[in-house]
Short mmCIF file of C-alpha atoms in Angstrom, two decimals:
data_model
loop_
_atom_site.label_atom_id
_atom_site.label_comp_id
_atom_site.label_asym_id
_atom_site.label_seq_id
_atom_site.Cartn_x
_atom_site.Cartn_y
_atom_site.Cartn_z
CA MET A 1 16.29 -9.81 -19.43
CA SER A 2 16.49 -13.28 -17.85
CA VAL A 3 15.17 -15.82 -20.37
CA ASP A 4 14.90 -18.52 -17.72
CA ARG A 5 12.96 -16.24 -15.35
CA LEU A 6 10.60 -15.19 -18.11
CA ALA A 7 9.98 -18.82 -19.08
CA GLY A 8 9.30 -19.70 -15.46
CA LEU A 9 6.78 -16.88 -15.04
CA LEU A 10 5.00 -17.80 -18.26
CA ASP A 11 4.77 -21.42 -17.10
CA GLU A 12 3.36 -20.22 -13.77
CA TYR A 13 0.82 -18.08 -15.63
CA GLY A 14 -0.34 -21.15 -17.56
CA GLU A 15 -0.72 -23.20 -14.39
CA LEU A 16 -2.68 -20.47 -12.65
CA GLU A 17 -4.92 -20.10 -15.68
CA LYS A 18 -5.77 -23.81 -15.44
CA ARG A 19 -6.45 -23.56 -11.70
CA LEU A 20 -8.81 -20.61 -12.14
CA ALA A 21 -10.69 -22.48 -14.86
CA ASP A 22 -11.40 -25.31 -12.39
CA PRO A 23 -14.73 -24.58 -10.62
CA ALA A 24 -13.48 -26.42 -7.52
CA ILE A 25 -11.09 -23.62 -6.60
CA HIS A 26 -13.98 -21.23 -6.00
CA ALA A 27 -15.21 -23.34 -3.09
CA ASP A 28 -12.43 -21.70 -1.06
CA GLN A 29 -12.72 -17.95 -1.57
CA ASN A 30 -9.42 -17.17 0.16
CA THR A 31 -7.51 -19.52 -2.14
CA ALA A 32 -9.36 -18.25 -5.20
CA ARG A 33 -8.55 -14.65 -4.28
CA ARG A 34 -4.88 -15.43 -3.66
CA VAL A 35 -4.53 -17.32 -6.96
CA GLY A 36 -6.48 -14.60 -8.77
CA ARG A 37 -4.13 -11.91 -7.42
CA ARG A 38 -1.05 -13.77 -8.59
CA PHE A 39 -2.65 -14.36 -11.99
CA ALA A 40 -3.38 -10.64 -12.24
CA GLU A 41 0.27 -9.85 -11.41
CA LEU A 42 1.51 -12.09 -14.22
CA THR A 43 -1.05 -11.04 -16.85
CA PRO A 44 0.82 -7.84 -17.91
CA ILE A 45 4.01 -9.90 -18.38
CA ARG A 46 2.18 -12.44 -20.54
CA LYS A 47 0.59 -9.67 -22.65
CA ALA A 48 3.88 -7.78 -23.09
CA ASN A 49 5.67 -10.98 -24.12
CA ASP A 50 2.91 -11.84 -26.62
CA GLU A 51 3.15 -8.34 -28.15
CA LEU A 52 6.94 -8.61 -28.43
CA GLU A 53 6.81 -12.06 -30.03
CA GLN A 54 4.14 -10.90 -32.48
CA ALA A 55 6.20 -7.82 -33.41
CA ARG A 56 9.28 -9.98 -34.00
CA ALA A 57 7.28 -12.41 -36.16
CA ASP A 58 5.82 -9.52 -38.15
CA LEU A 59 9.31 -8.12 -38.67
CA ILE A 60 10.58 -11.43 -40.06
CA ALA A 61 7.61 -11.61 -42.41
CA ALA A 62 8.11 -8.01 -43.54
CA ARG A 63 11.78 -8.63 -44.28
CA GLU A 64 10.90 -11.65 -46.38
CA LEU A 65 8.40 -9.57 -48.34
CA ALA A 66 10.88 -6.71 -48.72
CA ALA A 67 13.42 -9.10 -50.20
CA GLU A 68 10.96 -9.76 -53.02
CA ASP A 69 9.37 -6.30 -53.21
CA PRO A 70 11.42 -3.22 -52.08
CA SER A 71 8.19 -1.28 -51.44
CA PHE A 72 7.93 -3.15 -48.12
CA ALA A 73 11.19 -1.64 -46.86
CA GLY A 74 9.32 1.15 -45.05
CA GLU A 75 7.22 -1.39 -43.16
CA VAL A 76 10.40 -3.18 -42.07
CA ASP A 77 11.80 0.03 -40.62
CA ALA A 78 8.54 0.84 -38.83
CA LEU A 79 8.28 -2.60 -37.24
CA ALA A 80 11.96 -2.61 -36.25
CA ALA A 81 11.46 0.74 -34.48
CA THR A 82 8.71 -0.67 -32.23
CA ILE A 83 10.71 -3.58 -30.85
CA PRO A 84 13.13 -1.74 -28.48
CA ALA A 85 10.22 -0.10 -26.64
CA LEU A 86 8.46 -3.46 -26.29
CA GLU A 87 11.68 -5.05 -24.99
CA GLU A 88 12.12 -2.23 -22.48
CA ARG A 89 8.52 -2.60 -21.30
CA LEU A 90 8.94 -6.33 -20.75
CA ALA A 91 12.26 -5.84 -18.95
CA GLU A 92 10.60 -3.31 -16.65
CA LEU A 93 7.80 -5.76 -15.83
CA LEU A 94 10.39 -8.44 -15.05
CA ALA A 95 12.28 -6.19 -12.63
CA PRO A 96 11.93 -7.21 -8.96
CA ARG A 97 8.71 -5.85 -7.50
CA ASP A 98 7.33 -5.49 -4.02
CA PRO A 99 5.86 -8.90 -3.09
CA HIS A 100 3.01 -7.18 -1.21
CA ASP A 101 1.83 -4.91 -4.04
CA ALA A 102 -1.40 -6.88 -4.58
CA LYS A 103 -2.36 -6.81 -0.90
CA ASP A 104 -4.92 -4.77 1.00
CA VAL A 105 -3.67 -2.65 3.89
CA ILE A 106 -4.27 -1.72 7.48
CA LEU A 107 -3.49 1.96 7.94
CA GLU A 108 -2.91 3.30 11.45
CA ILE A 109 -2.94 6.99 12.36
CA LYS A 110 -1.80 8.23 15.77
CA ALA A 111 -1.96 11.78 17.07
CA GLY A 112 1.44 13.04 18.16
CA GLU A 113 2.64 16.00 20.13
CA GLY A 114 0.32 18.96 19.92
CA GLY A 115 -2.68 17.86 21.98
CA GLU A 116 -6.10 18.48 20.47
CA GLU A 117 -4.63 20.11 17.35
CA SER A 118 -2.68 16.94 16.59
CA ALA A 119 -5.80 14.83 17.12
CA LEU A 120 -7.77 17.11 14.78
CA PHE A 121 -5.04 16.74 12.16
CA ALA A 122 -5.10 12.96 12.59
CA GLY A 123 -8.83 13.18 11.85
CA ASP A 124 -8.06 15.19 8.71
CA LEU A 125 -5.66 12.46 7.56
CA LEU A 126 -8.29 9.80 8.22
CA ARG A 127 -10.79 11.66 6.03
CA MET A 128 -8.13 12.23 3.35
CA TYR A 129 -7.32 8.53 3.04
CA SER A 130 -10.99 7.56 3.23
CA ARG A 131 -11.82 9.93 0.37
CA TYR A 132 -8.86 8.71 -1.65
CA ALA A 133 -10.10 5.14 -1.19
CA GLU A 134 -13.58 6.17 -2.27
CA ARG A 135 -12.18 7.76 -5.45
CA HIS A 136 -10.55 4.44 -6.35
CA GLY A 137 -13.58 2.31 -5.54
CA TRP A 138 -11.93 0.70 -2.54
CA VAL A 139 -13.73 -0.42 0.61
CA THR A 140 -12.81 1.08 4.00
CA GLU A 141 -13.52 -0.31 7.45
CA VAL A 142 -12.64 1.31 10.76
CA ILE A 143 -11.21 -1.53 12.84
CA ASP A 144 -10.62 0.51 15.98
CA ALA A 145 -10.67 4.20 16.90
CA GLN A 146 -10.21 6.43 19.93
CA ASP A 147 -11.82 9.82 19.38
CA SER A 148 -10.74 13.09 20.98
CA ASP A 149 -12.97 15.60 22.77
CA LEU A 150 -13.12 18.10 19.87
CA GLY A 151 -13.93 15.60 17.12
CA GLY A 152 -10.44 14.48 16.16
CA VAL A 153 -8.90 11.05 16.63
CA LYS A 154 -6.19 10.00 19.06
CA ASP A 155 -5.63 6.63 17.41
CA VAL A 156 -7.38 4.87 14.54
CA SER A 157 -6.86 1.67 12.55
CA LEU A 158 -8.43 1.62 9.09
CA ALA A 159 -8.63 -1.41 6.79
CA ILE A 160 -8.65 -0.53 3.07
CA LYS A 161 -9.50 -3.21 0.51
CA THR A 162 -9.93 -3.50 -3.23
CA ARG A 163 -13.17 -4.84 -4.64
CA GLY A 164 -12.28 -8.19 -6.18
CA VAL A 165 -8.88 -8.89 -7.72
CA PRO A 166 -6.76 -5.75 -8.33
CA GLU A 167 -5.91 -5.10 -11.96
CA GLY A 168 -2.33 -5.94 -12.85
CA GLY A 169 -1.71 -7.07 -9.28
CA ASN A 170 -1.64 -3.45 -8.12
CA GLY A 171 -3.60 -3.47 -4.88
CA VAL A 172 -3.97 -0.87 -2.15
CA TRP A 173 -0.45 -1.47 -0.82
CA SER A 174 1.08 -0.57 -4.21
CA ARG A 175 -0.31 2.96 -3.79
CA LEU A 176 -0.36 3.66 -0.06
CA LYS A 177 2.89 2.01 1.05
CA TRP A 178 4.58 5.41 0.68
CA GLU A 179 2.47 6.96 3.44
CA GLY A 180 4.20 5.57 6.53
CA GLY A 181 6.03 8.18 8.61
CA VAL A 182 5.50 11.48 10.38
CA HIS A 183 3.07 13.90 8.73
CA ARG A 184 3.52 17.51 9.88
CA VAL A 185 0.86 20.24 9.75
CA GLN A 186 1.37 24.00 9.91
CA ARG A 187 -1.79 26.05 10.51
CA VAL A 188 -3.69 28.21 12.97
CA PRO A 189 -5.40 25.80 15.37
CA VAL A 190 -9.08 26.23 16.22
CA THR A 191 -7.95 26.55 19.84
CA GLU A 192 -5.64 29.49 19.04
CA SER A 193 -7.20 32.82 19.93
CA GLN A 194 -4.44 35.09 18.60
CA GLY A 195 -4.14 33.67 15.09
CA ARG A 196 -0.64 32.26 15.47
CA ILE A 197 0.52 29.40 13.23
CA HIS A 198 1.35 26.23 15.12
CA THR A 199 3.16 23.08 14.04
CA SER A 200 2.03 19.64 15.11
CA ALA A 201 2.27 16.14 13.73
CA ALA A 202 0.62 12.74 13.44
CA GLY A 203 2.21 9.36 12.79
CA VAL A 204 1.01 7.06 10.01
CA LEU A 205 1.83 3.37 9.74
CA VAL A 206 0.79 1.36 6.67
CA LEU A 207 0.83 -2.43 6.89
CA PRO A 208 0.02 -4.99 4.19
CA GLU A 209 -2.89 -7.00 5.55
CA ALA A 210 -1.72 -10.54 6.25
CA GLU A 211 -3.65 -13.66 5.37
CA ASP A 212 -3.61 -16.79 7.50
CA VAL A 213 -1.10 -18.40 5.14
CA ASP A 214 1.27 -15.43 5.52
CA VAL A 215 1.63 -15.55 9.29
CA SER A 216 1.29 -18.44 11.72
CA ILE A 217 0.53 -17.42 15.33
CA ASP A 218 0.96 -19.95 18.10
CA PRO A 219 -1.98 -19.58 20.52
CA GLY A 220 0.47 -20.20 23.36
CA ASP A 221 2.50 -17.16 22.28
CA ILE A 222 -0.23 -14.61 22.94
CA ARG A 223 -1.73 -13.18 26.11
CA VAL A 224 -5.28 -11.82 25.89
CA ASP A 225 -6.51 -9.25 28.42
CA VAL A 226 -9.99 -7.76 28.50
CA PHE A 227 -11.03 -4.36 29.84
CA ARG A 228 -13.87 -1.87 29.65
CA SER A 229 -14.13 0.33 26.56
CA SER A 230 -13.90 4.07 27.07
CA GLY A 231 -14.72 7.11 24.97
CA PRO A 232 -13.28 10.62 24.71
CA GLY A 233 -12.12 12.06 28.00
CA GLY A 234 -12.18 8.65 29.65
CA GLN A 235 -15.96 8.37 29.65
CA SER A 236 -17.20 4.80 29.65
CA VAL A 237 -19.05 3.78 26.52
CA ASN A 238 -19.52 0.13 27.45
CA THR A 239 -20.69 -1.39 30.70
CA THR A 240 -19.03 -4.77 30.00
CA ASP A 241 -15.42 -5.85 29.63
CA SER A 242 -15.59 -6.16 25.82
CA ALA A 243 -12.35 -4.38 24.87
CA VAL A 244 -9.43 -6.67 24.10
CA ARG A 245 -5.68 -6.26 24.40
CA ILE A 246 -3.46 -8.92 22.79
CA THR A 247 0.24 -9.20 23.61
CA HIS A 248 2.48 -11.25 21.34
CA LEU A 249 4.91 -12.58 23.92
CA SER A 250 7.90 -13.41 21.71
CA THR A 251 8.00 -9.99 19.98
CA GLY A 252 6.37 -7.77 22.62
CA ILE A 253 3.87 -6.38 20.05
CA VAL A 254 0.70 -5.16 21.78
CA VAL A 255 -2.61 -4.56 19.98
CA SER A 256 -5.84 -3.23 21.49
CA CYS A 257 -9.34 -3.04 20.02
CA GLN A 258 -12.52 -1.68 21.60
CA ASN A 259 -14.76 -0.55 18.74
CA GLU A 260 -16.98 -3.62 18.53
CA LYS A 261 -19.69 -4.43 21.05
CA SER A 262 -18.58 -8.00 21.68
CA GLN A 263 -15.34 -9.32 23.09
CA LEU A 264 -15.13 -11.92 20.31
CA GLN A 265 -15.39 -9.30 17.56
CA ASN A 266 -12.74 -7.13 19.19
CA ARG A 267 -10.45 -10.14 19.49
CA GLU A 268 -10.86 -10.94 15.80
CA GLN A 269 -10.07 -7.35 14.81
CA ALA A 270 -7.04 -7.24 17.11
CA MET A 271 -5.74 -10.46 15.55
CA ARG A 272 -6.03 -8.88 12.07
CA ILE A 273 -3.80 -6.02 13.17
CA LEU A 274 -1.39 -8.37 14.95
CA ARG A 275 -0.99 -10.54 11.84
CA ALA A 276 -0.28 -7.44 9.74
CA ARG A 277 2.34 -6.18 12.21
CA LEU A 278 4.03 -9.58 12.38
CA LEU A 279 4.13 -9.78 8.58
CA ALA A 280 5.73 -6.32 8.44
CA ALA A 281 8.28 -7.32 11.10
CA ALA A 282 9.14 -10.50 9.20
CA GLN A 283 9.59 -8.50 5.99
CA GLU A 284 11.92 -6.05 7.73
CA GLN A 285 14.02 -8.94 9.03
CA ALA A 286 14.18 -10.46 5.55
CA ASP A 287 15.21 -7.12 4.08
CA ALA A 288 17.98 -6.76 6.64
CA ALA A 289 19.26 -10.24 5.85
CA ALA A 290 19.12 -9.83 2.07
CA SER A 291 19.81 -6.36 0.76
CA ASP A 292 18.67 -7.32 -2.74
CA ALA A 293 15.12 -7.69 -1.43
CA ARG A 294 15.09 -4.00 -0.54
CA LYS A 295 15.50 -3.06 -4.20
CA ALA A 296 11.90 -4.07 -4.81
CA GLN A 297 10.35 -1.75 -2.28
CA VAL A 298 10.59 1.44 -0.27
CA ARG A 299 10.66 1.23 3.51
CA THR A 300 8.87 4.26 4.90
CA VAL A 301 7.11 2.95 8.01
CA ASP A 302 9.48 4.53 10.52
CA ARG A 303 7.42 7.08 12.43
CA SER A 304 10.61 8.95 13.39
CA GLU A 305 10.97 10.05 9.78
CA ARG A 306 9.19 13.27 8.84
CA ILE A 307 8.00 12.56 5.33
CA ARG A 308 5.51 15.32 4.50
CA THR A 309 4.37 18.80 5.50
CA TYR A 310 0.86 20.22 5.07
CA ASN A 311 1.05 24.03 5.16
CA PHE A 312 -2.42 25.58 5.33
CA PRO A 313 -1.52 29.30 4.98
CA GLN A 314 0.25 28.58 1.67
CA ASN A 315 -2.14 25.77 0.61
CA ARG A 316 1.06 23.75 0.14
CA ILE A 317 1.83 20.04 0.37
CA SER A 318 5.51 19.03 0.39
CA ASP A 319 7.00 15.53 0.37
CA HIS A 320 10.53 15.74 1.74
CA ARG A 321 11.78 12.41 0.37
CA ILE A 322 11.66 13.46 -3.28
CA GLY A 323 11.48 17.25 -3.08
CA TYR A 324 7.86 17.28 -4.27
CA THR A 325 5.85 20.49 -3.72
CA ALA A 326 2.36 21.40 -4.92
CA TYR A 327 0.00 24.22 -4.00
CA ASN A 328 -3.19 22.18 -3.93
CA LEU A 329 -3.42 21.13 -0.30
CA ASP A 330 -7.19 21.62 -0.29
CA LEU A 331 -7.55 19.10 -3.12
CA ALA A 332 -5.15 16.62 -1.49
CA LEU A 333 -7.11 16.67 1.77
CA ALA A 334 -10.24 16.02 -0.29
CA GLY A 335 -8.65 12.78 -1.50
CA ASP A 336 -6.80 13.93 -4.63
CA LEU A 337 -3.47 12.33 -3.73
CA ASP A 338 -2.51 10.88 -7.09
CA GLY A 339 -0.09 13.73 -7.86
CA VAL A 340 2.21 13.06 -4.93
CA LEU A 341 1.72 9.28 -5.05
CA ASP A 342 2.53 9.16 -8.78
CA ALA A 343 5.70 11.16 -8.10
CA LEU A 344 6.72 8.75 -5.34
CA SER A 345 5.96 5.75 -7.54
CA GLU A 346 8.04 7.14 -10.40
CA ALA A 347 10.94 7.92 -8.05
CA ASP A 348 10.78 4.36 -6.71
CA ARG A 349 10.73 2.93 -10.25
CA ALA A 350 13.78 4.97 -11.19
CA ALA A 351 15.58 3.88 -8.01
CA ARG A 352 14.83 0.21 -8.66
CA LEU A 353 16.02 0.40 -12.26
CA ALA A 354 19.18 2.12 -11.03
CA GLY A 355 19.72 -0.64 -8.48
CA GLU A 356 19.22 1.54 -5.42
CA THR A 357 17.48 0.36 -2.28
CA GLU A 358 15.10 3.20 -1.56
CA LEU A 359 13.95 6.67 -2.47
CA SER A 360 16.42 9.45 -1.90
CA ARG A 361 15.45 11.72 0.98
CA HIS A 362 15.89 15.48 0.99
#
């Protein structure tokens, strides 16, 4: 355990506590939220350190009493036995963590190969994540969506936010960052007349939502094009050029939004997605330049990586990165994802403590 690092974090906690006690900070809600999130991240460390210091002080006092009265010897042993667990807990809290854990996310789902069946599955994933968010009291907002003819989705961007400051600094990203990759489904499609099982897939990308202070975008580095919104099958749903496509010239990242009725609203939503993608790109570059940074997080946003299979005939959900299998697919699709997410979180914790860079993949 680094004594200097612990002292620095405790000093930072004290400074943040003073800032939050100043009513002036609440005049700027973005600043107050950012400071509140950092304070929430450091609170468990402060509490664990206080518990450890109190246990050590109690042990000293018990030893002094035992020196005068041997009947206190049992209390000495009991107190001494609690300290290693408290030290381990504090050391775990001081281990490098993902710097984005407190953030909200933008989750993108894209239908892959498989036509309408893939779009229907993408719709199932959208409902699954929306229900999971609802279970945790999070707020969801569809930023942009392109529906398919049979009620699925070709492409959807969903913002998921916590209400207020996340407890312990564990925001939406800390739970859903594992979900990026290719999700495969095996089932009999509604379009299949002979009852044969088909395999199709949808891609999921999870991005920590960037704030203005995270990413600076030069207005001269973007090109904005407008076009007419369209619905399923190419049918026009808007008679004005309100849809917006933004191209970030230096990176080539392209973002489109057409859900809102006004061009200004679509531009604002597209900029949210662009900021998130630029933040993710910057993080990937930093990880490549400093391998130690990768120890704090798991990179699973590569859509070329098949991460999970949803097998309907067997009611089975399998995560291929950690060898996880459960026969409760119906519950998972209804938003009960904590089983697989807890398993991924525990595997990541073990990997970080072991000094590895990412979850093992099977």
